[in-house]
Tab-separated table of C-alpha atoms and ligand atoms in Angstrom:
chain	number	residue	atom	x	y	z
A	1	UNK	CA	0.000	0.000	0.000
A	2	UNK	CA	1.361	3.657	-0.754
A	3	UNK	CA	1.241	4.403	2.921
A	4	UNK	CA	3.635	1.612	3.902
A	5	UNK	CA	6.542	3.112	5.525
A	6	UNK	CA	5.171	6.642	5.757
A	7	UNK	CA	3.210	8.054	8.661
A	8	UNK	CA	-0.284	8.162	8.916
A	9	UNK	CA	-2.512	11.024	10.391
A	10	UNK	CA	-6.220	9.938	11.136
A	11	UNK	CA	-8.722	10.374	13.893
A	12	UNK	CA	-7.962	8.800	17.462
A	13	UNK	CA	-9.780	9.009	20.643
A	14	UNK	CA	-7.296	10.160	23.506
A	15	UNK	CA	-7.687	10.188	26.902
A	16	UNK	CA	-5.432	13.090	28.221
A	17	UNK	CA	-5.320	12.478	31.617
A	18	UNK	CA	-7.560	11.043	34.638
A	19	UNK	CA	-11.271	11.920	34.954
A	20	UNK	CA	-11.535	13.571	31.615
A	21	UNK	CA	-14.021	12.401	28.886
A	22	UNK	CA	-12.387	11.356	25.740
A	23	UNK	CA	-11.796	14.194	22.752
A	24	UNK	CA	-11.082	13.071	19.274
A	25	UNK	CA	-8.014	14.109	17.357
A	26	UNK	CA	-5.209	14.102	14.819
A	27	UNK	CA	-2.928	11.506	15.991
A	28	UNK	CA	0.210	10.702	13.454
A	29	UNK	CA	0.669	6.824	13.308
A	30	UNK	CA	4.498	5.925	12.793
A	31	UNK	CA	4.880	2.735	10.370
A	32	UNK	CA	5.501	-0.522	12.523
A	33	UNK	CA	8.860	-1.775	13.489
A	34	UNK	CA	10.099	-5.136	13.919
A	35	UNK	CA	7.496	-7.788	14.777
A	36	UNK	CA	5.064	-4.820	14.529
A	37	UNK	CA	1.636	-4.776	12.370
A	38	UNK	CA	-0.447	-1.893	11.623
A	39	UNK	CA	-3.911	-2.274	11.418
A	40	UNK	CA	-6.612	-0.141	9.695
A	41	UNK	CA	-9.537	0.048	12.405
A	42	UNK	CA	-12.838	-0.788	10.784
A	43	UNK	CA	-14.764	-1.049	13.815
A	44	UNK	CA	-14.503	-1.199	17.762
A	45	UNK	CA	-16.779	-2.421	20.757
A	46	UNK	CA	-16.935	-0.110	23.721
A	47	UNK	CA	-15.766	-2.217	27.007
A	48	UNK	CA	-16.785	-1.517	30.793
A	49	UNK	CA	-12.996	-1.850	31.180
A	50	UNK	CA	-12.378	1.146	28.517
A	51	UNK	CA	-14.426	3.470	31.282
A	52	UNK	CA	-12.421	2.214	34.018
A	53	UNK	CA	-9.400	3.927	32.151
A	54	UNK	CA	-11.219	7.118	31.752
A	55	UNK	CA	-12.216	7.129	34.976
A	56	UNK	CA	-8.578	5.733	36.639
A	57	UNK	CA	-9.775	2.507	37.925
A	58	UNK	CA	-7.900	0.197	35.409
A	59	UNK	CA	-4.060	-0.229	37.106
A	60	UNK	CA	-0.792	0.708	35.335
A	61	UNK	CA	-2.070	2.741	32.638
A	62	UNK	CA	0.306	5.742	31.402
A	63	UNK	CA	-1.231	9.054	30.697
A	64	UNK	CA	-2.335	10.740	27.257
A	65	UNK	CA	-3.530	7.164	25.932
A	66	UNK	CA	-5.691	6.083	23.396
A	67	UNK	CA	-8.275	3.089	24.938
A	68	UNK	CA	-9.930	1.106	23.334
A	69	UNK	CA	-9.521	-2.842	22.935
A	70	UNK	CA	-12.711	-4.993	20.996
A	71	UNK	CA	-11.881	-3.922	17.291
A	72	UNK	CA	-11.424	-5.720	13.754
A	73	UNK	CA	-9.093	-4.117	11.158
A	74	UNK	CA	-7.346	-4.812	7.941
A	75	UNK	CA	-4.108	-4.826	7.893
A	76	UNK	CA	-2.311	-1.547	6.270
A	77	UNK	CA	1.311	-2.855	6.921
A	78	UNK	CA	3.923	-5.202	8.139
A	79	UNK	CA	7.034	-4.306	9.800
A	80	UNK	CA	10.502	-6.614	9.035
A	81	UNK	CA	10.199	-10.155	10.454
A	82	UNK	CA	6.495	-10.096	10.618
A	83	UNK	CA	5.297	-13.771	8.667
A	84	UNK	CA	1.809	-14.541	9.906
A	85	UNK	CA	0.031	-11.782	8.285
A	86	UNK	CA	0.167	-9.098	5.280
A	87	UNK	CA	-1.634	-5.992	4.133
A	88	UNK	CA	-5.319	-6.992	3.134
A	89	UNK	CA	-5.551	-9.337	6.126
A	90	UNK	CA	-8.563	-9.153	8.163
A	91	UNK	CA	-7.456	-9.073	12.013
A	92	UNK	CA	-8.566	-9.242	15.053
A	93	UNK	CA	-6.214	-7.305	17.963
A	94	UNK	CA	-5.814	-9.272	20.749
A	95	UNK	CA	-6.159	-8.119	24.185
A	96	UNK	CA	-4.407	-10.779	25.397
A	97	UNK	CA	-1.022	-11.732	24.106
A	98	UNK	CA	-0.088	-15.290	23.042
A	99	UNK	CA	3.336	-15.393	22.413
A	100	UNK	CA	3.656	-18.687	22.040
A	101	UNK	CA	6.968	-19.182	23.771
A	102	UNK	CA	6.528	-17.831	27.569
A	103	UNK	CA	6.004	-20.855	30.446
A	104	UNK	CA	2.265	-19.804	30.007
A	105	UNK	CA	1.734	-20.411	26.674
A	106	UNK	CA	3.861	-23.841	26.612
A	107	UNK	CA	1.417	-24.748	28.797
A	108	UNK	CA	-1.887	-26.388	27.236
A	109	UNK	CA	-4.441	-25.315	30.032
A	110	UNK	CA	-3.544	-21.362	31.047
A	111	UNK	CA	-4.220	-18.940	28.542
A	112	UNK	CA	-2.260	-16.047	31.041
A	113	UNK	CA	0.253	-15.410	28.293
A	114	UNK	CA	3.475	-14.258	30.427
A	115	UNK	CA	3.352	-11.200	28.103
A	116	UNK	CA	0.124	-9.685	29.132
A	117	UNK	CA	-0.260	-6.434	30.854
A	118	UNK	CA	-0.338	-8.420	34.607
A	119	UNK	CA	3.159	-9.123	33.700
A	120	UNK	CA	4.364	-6.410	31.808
A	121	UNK	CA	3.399	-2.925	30.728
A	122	UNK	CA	1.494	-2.358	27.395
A	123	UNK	CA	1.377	1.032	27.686
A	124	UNK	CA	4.420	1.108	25.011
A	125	UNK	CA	5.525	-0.875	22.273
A	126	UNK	CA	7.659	-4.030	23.652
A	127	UNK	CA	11.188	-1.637	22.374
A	128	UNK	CA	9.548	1.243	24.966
A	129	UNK	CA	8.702	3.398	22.386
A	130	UNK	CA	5.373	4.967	21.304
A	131	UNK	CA	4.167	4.829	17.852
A	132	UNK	CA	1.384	7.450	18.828
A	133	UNK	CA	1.774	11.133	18.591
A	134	UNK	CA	-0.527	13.882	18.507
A	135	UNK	CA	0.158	18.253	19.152
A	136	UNK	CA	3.959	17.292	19.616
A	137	UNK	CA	3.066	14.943	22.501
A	138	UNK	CA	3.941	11.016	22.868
A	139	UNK	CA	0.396	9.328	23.573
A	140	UNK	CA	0.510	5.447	25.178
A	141	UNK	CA	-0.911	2.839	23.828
A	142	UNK	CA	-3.565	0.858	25.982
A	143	UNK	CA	-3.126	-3.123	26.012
A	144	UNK	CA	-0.760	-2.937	22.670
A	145	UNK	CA	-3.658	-2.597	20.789
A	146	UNK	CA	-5.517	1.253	21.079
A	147	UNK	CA	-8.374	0.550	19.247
A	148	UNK	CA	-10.231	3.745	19.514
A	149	UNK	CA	-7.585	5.040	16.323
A	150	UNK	CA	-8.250	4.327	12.815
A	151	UNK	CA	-4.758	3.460	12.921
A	152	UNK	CA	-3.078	1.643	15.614
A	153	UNK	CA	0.636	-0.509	15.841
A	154	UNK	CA	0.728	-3.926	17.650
A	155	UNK	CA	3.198	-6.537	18.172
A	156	UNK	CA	2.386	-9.036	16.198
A	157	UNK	CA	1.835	-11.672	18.938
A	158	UNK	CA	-1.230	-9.594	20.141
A	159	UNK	CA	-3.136	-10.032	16.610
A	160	UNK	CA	-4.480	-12.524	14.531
A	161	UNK	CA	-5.934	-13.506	10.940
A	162	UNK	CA	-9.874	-14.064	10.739
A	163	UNK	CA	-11.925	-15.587	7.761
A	164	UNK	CA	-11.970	-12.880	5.141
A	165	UNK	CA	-15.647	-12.783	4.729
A	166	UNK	CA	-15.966	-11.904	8.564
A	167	UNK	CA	-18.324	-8.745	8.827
A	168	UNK	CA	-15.966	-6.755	10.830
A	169	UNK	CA	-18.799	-4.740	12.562
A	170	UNK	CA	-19.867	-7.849	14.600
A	171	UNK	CA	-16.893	-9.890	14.960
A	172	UNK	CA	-15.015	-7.236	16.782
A	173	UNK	CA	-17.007	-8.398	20.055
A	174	UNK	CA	-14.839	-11.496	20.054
A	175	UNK	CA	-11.667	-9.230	21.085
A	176	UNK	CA	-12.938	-9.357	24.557
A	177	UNK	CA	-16.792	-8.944	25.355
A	178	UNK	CA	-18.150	-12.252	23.768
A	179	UNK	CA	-14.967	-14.061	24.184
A	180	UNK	CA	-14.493	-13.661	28.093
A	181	UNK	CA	-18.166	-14.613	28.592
A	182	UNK	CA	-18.842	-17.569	26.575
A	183	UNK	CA	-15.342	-19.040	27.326
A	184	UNK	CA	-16.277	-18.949	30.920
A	185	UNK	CA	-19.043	-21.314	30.473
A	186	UNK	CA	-17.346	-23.521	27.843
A	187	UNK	CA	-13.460	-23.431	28.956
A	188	UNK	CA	-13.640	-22.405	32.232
A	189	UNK	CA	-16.390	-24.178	34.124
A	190	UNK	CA	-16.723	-26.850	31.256
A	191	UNK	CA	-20.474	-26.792	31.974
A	192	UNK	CA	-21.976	-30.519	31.399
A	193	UNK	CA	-24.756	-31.341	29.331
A	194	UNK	CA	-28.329	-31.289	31.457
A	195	UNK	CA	-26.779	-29.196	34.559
A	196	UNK	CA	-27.976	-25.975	35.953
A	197	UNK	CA	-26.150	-22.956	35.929
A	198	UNK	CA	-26.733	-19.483	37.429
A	199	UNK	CA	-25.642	-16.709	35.969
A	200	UNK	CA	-25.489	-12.857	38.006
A	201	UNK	CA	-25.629	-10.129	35.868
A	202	UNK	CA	-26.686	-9.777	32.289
A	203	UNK	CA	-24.556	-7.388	30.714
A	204	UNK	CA	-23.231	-8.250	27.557
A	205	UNK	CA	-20.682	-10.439	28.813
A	206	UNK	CA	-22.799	-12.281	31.021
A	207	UNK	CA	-25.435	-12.599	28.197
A	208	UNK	CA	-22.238	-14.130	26.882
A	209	UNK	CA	-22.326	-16.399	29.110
A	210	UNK	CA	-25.679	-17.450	28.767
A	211	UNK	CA	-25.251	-18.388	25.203
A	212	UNK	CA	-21.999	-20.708	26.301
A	213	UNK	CA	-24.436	-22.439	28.912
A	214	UNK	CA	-26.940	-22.681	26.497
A	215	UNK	CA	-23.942	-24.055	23.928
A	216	UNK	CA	-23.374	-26.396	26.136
A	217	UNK	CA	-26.619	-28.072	26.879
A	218	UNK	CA	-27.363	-26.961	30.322
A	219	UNK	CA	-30.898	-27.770	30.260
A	220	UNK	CA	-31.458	-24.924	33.123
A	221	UNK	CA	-29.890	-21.361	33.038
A	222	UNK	CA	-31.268	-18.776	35.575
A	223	UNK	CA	-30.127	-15.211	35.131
A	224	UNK	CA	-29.644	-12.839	38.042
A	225	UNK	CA	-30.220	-8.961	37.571
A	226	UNK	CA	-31.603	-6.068	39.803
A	227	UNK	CA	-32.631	-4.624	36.239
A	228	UNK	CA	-35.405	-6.580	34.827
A	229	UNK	CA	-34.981	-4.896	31.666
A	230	UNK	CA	-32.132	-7.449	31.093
A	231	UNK	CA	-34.305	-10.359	31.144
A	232	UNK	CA	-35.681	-10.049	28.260
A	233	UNK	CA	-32.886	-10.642	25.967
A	234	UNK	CA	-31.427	-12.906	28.506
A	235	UNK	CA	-34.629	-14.993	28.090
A	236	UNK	CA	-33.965	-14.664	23.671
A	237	UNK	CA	-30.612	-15.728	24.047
A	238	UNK	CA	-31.054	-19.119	26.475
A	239	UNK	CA	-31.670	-18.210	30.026
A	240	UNK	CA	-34.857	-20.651	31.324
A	241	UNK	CA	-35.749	-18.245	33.711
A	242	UNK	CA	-34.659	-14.204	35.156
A	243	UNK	CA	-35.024	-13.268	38.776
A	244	UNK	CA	-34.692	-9.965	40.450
A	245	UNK	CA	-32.820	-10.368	44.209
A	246	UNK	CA	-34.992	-6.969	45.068
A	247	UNK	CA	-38.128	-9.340	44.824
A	248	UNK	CA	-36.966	-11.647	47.499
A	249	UNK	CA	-36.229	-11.127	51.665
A	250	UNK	CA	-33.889	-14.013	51.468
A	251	UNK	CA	-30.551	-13.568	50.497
A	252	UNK	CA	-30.504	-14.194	46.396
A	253	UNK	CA	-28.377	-17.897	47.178
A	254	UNK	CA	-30.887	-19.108	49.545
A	255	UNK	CA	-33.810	-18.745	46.864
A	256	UNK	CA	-31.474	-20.201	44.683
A	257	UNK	CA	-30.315	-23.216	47.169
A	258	UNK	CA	-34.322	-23.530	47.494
A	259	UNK	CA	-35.619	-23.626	43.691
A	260	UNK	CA	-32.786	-26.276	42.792
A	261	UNK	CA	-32.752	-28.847	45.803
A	262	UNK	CA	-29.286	-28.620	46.790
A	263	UNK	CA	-27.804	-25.233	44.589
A	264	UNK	CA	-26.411	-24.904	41.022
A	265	UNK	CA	-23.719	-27.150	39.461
A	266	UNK	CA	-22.349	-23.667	38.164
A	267	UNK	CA	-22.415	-20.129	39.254
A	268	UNK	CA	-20.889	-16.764	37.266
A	269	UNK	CA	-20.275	-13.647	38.977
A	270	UNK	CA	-20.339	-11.167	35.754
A	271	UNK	CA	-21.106	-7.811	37.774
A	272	UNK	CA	-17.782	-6.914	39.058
A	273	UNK	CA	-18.609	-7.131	42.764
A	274	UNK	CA	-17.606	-8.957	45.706
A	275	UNK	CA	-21.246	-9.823	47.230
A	276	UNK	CA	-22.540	-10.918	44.697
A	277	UNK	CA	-19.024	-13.442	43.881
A	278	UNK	CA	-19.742	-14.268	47.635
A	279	UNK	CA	-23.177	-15.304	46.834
A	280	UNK	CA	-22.750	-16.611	43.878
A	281	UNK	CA	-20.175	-18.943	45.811
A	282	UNK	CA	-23.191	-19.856	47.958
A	283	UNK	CA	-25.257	-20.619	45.750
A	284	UNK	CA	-23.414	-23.748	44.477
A	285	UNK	CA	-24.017	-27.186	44.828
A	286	UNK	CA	-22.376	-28.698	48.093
A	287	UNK	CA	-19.725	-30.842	47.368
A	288	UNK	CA	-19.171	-30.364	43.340
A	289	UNK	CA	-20.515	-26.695	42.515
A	290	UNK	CA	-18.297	-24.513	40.388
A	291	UNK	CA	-18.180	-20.850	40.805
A	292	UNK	CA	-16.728	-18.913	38.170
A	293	UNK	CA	-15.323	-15.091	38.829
A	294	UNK	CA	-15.758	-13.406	35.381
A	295	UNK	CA	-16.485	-9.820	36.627
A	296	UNK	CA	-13.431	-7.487	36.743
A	297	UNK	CA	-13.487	-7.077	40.877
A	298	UNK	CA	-13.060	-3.193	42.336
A	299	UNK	CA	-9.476	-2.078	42.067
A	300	UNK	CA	-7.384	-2.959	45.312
A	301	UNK	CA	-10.174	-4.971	46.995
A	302	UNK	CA	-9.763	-8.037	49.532
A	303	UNK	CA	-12.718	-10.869	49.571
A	304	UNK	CA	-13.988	-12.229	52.671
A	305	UNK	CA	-16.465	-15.492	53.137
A	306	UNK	CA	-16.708	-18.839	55.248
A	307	UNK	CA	-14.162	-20.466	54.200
A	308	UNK	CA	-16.413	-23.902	54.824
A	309	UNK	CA	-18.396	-22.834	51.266
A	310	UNK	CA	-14.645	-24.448	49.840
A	311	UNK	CA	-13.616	-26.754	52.571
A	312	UNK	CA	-17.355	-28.679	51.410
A	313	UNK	CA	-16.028	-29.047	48.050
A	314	UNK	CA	-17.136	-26.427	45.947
A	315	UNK	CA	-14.590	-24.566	43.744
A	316	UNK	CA	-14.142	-21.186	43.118
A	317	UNK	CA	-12.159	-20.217	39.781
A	318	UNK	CA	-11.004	-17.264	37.846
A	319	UNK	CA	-11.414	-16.588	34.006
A	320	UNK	CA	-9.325	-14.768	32.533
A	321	UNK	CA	-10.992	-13.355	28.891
A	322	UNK	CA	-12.633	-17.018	29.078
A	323	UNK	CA	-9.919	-18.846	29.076
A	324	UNK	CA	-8.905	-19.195	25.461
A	325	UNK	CA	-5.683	-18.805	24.284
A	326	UNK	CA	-6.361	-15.884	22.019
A	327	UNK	CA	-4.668	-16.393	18.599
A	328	UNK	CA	-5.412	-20.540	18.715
A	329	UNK	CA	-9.107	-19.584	19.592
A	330	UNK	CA	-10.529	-16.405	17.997
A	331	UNK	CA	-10.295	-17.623	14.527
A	332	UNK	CA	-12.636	-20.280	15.486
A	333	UNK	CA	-14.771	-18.400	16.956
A	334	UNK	CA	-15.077	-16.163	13.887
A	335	UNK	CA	-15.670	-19.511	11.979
A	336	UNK	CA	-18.174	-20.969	14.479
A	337	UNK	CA	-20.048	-17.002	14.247
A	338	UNK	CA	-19.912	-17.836	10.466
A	339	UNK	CA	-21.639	-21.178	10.840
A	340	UNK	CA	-23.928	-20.287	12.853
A	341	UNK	CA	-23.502	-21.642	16.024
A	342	UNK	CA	-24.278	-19.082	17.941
A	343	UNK	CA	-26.282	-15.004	17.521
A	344	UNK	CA	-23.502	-12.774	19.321
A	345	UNK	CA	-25.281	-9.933	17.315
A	346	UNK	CA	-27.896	-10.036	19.620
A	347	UNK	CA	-25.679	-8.075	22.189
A	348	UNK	CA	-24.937	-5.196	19.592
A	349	UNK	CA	-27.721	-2.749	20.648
A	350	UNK	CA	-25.842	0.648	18.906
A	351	UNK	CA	-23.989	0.925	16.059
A	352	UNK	CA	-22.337	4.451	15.593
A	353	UNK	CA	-19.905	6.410	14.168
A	354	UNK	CA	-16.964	7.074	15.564
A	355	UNK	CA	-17.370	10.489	15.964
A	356	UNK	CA	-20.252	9.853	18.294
A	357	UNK	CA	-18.250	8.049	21.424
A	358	UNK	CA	-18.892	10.356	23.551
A	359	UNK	CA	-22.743	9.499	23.273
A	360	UNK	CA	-21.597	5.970	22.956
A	361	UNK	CA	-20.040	6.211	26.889
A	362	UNK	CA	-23.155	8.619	27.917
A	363	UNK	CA	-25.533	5.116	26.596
A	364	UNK	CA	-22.936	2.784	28.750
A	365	UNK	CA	-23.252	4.762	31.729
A	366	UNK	CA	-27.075	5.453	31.639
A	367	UNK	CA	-27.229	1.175	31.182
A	368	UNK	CA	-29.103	1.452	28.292
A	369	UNK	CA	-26.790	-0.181	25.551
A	370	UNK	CA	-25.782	-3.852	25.627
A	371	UNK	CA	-23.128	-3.322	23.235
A	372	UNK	CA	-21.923	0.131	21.134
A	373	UNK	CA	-20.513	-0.434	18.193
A	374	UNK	CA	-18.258	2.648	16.741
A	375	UNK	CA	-17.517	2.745	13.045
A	376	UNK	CA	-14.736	4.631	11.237
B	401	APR	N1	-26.931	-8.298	41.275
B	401	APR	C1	-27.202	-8.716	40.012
B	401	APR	N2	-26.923	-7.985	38.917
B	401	APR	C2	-26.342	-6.798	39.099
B	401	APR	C3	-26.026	-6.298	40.386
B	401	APR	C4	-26.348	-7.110	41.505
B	401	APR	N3	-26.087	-6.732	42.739
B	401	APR	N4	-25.446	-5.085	40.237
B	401	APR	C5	-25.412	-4.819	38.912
B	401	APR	N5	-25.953	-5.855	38.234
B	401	APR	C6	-26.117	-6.013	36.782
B	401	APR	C7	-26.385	-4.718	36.031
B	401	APR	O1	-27.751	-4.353	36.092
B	401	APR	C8	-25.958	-5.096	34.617
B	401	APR	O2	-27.014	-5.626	33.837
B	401	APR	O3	-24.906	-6.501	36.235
B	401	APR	C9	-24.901	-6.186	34.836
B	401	APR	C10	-23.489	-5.744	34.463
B	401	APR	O4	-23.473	-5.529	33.100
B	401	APR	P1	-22.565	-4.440	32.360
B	401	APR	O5	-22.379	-3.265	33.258
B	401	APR	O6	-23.133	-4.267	30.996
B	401	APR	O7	-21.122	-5.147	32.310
B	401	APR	P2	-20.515	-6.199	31.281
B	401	APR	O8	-19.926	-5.495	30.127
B	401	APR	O9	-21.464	-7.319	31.029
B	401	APR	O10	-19.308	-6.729	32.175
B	401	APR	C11	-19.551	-7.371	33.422
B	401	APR	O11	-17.421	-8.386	33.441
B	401	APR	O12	-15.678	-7.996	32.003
B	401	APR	C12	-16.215	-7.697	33.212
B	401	APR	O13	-15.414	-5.459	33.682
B	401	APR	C13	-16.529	-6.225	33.370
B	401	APR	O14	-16.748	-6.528	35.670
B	401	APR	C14	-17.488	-6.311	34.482
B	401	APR	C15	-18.284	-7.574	34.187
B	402	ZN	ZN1	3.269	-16.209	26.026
B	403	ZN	ZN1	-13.054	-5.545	27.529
């Protein structure tokens, strides 16, 4: 392509520091080094997890930055080195790294990539350097992958090739949203055919969720939201039945414990919070029930519950974006979206220009949106 090489000024989103909303600018886009891809944005989801940047509740992230991290892209340009992908490639960024030669990723049942931001800082690329700049000012990158710019520069562990007739407007959920929710259900808790699962809140990604439960045959999926408004997609997409905790007296895991005999074979905590992880806990089966934490908990929290909800043999496990090793996984995805397998369109509520983020964080925050969409 002509721009190979050259540096490319488009429109970015950029959060300039802590507590302000996002503005939209020129950002120049340097060409990618070494093991470096660029990748033309076509179209990005808008995460919880991008707010919590805004807002200073996601750790370790370096001032200006561009956010941003469920797009789909075509690839503009490869730096030297770079074999798994060329221009014209449809791609998928990856928020989670798979490097394919750290401890982690040797192993065959962790998907916690040794390079991912836990580890080590994304906020620049791995040689330290930005490839962002906008008014004579170095911006970060966010997760390696910035997907709020038309442009953005990734290693090219953190990407991957998708099926070229992938609409890139709906696949982009699988970069996180869809992904860490349905991998929970499938990779994570392994739900068996017949079982009952419970699933609190029904937010995209636990709607996600649903659909894996329903995926994998659990003949009875109950979904969990003070906002009954939820239920009714929940209800389209699998879940056999919705219930409101503000209806009841009883703690929400005692009406639970009471409508299945002896409490769910699996439980997912997709709010973020630790009551209702606690009581999702609770609400397992003695003696086999799985709990799985999918919910990003509050920054610099500690969790605290009767330790005999384990010592009886239920287990409590973390998900981390669902499990799958990212650049094995997400192609099949994309081919199992293709074929039908399962509607993640059903959680795009907003598709809108770019240009209109700012409405598209007013519609998160007034929990109105399942998921926004944003177009270049
Ligand atoms: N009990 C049940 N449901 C609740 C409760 C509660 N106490 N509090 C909030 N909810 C519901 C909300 O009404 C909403 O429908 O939880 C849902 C959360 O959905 P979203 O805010 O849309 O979040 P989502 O994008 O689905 O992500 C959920 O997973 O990836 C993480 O960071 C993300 O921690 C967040 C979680
Ligand atoms: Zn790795
Ligand atoms: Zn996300």
């Amino acid at each position: 392509m002509d721009t190979a090489g050259k540096v490319i000024k488009c429109k970015a989103a950029v959060a300039w520091e802590v507590g302000k909303p996002l503005s939209i600018e020129e950002v120049e886009v340097a060409p990618p080094k070494s093991h470096e891809v660029r990748v033309k944005i076509i179209a990005t989801g808008i995460c919880g997890t991008d707010d919590h940047v805004l807002t200073g509740s996601f750790p370790k992230v370096n001032y200006p930055v561009i956010p941003g991290h469920e797009g789909a892209g075509i690839v503009e340009s490869v730096g030297e080195g770079v074999t798994c992908l060329k221009p014209g490639d449809k791609v998928i960024p990856l928020c989670l790294p798979q490097c394919g030669e750290c401890s982690s990723c040797l192993k065959s049942n962790t998907n916690c990539c040794l390079k991912t931001h836990l580890c080590e800082p994304q906020n620049l690329m791995p040689d330290k350097t930005s490839r962002f700049t906008c008014k004579g000012k170095q911006i970060h990158h966010f997760l390696w992958i910035s997907t709020f710019s038309e442009y953005t520069v990734m290693p090219d562990s953190t990407v991957v090739k998708i099926d070229d007739a992938a609409p890139l407007d709906k696949v982009c959920l699988f970069g996180c949203g869809f992904s860490t929710g349905y991998g929970a259900a499938l990779n994570t808790a392994q739900v068996m055919p017949g079982s009952t699962c419970a699933v609190f809140g029904l937010g995209g990604v636990g709607l996600s969720v649903v659909m894996g439960c329903k995926a994998a045959r659990a003949s009875r999926i109950i979904g969990i939201d003070i906002n009954k408004e939820k239920f009714i997609k929940a209800k389209e997409l699998g879940a056999t039945e919705c219930l409101d905790p503000q209806d009841y007296k009883k703690p929400i895991q005692e009406v639970l414990v009471e409508m299945t005999g002896h409490g769910v074979d699996y439980a997912f905590e997709v709010v973020g919070c630790l009551d209702t992880l606690t009581a999702a806990l609770a609400s397992c089966h003695l003696g086999c029930g799985v709990c799985v934490m999918v919910g990003v908990p509050p920054l610099g929290s500690q969790l605290s519950f009767d330790p005999m909800l384990l010592f009886t043999g239920r287990t409590l496990k973390g998900c981390f974006i669902g499990g799958w090793k990212m650049k094995d996984s997400i192609p099949q995805l994309v081919s199992s979206y293709m074929a039908k397998k399962f509607n993640s369109d059903a959680l795009i509520t907003h598709t809108l220009p770019f240009s209109q983020i700012s409405e598209g964080f007013s519609l998160l925050h007034a929990g109105k949106s399942i998921r926004i969409v944003l177009v270049f």
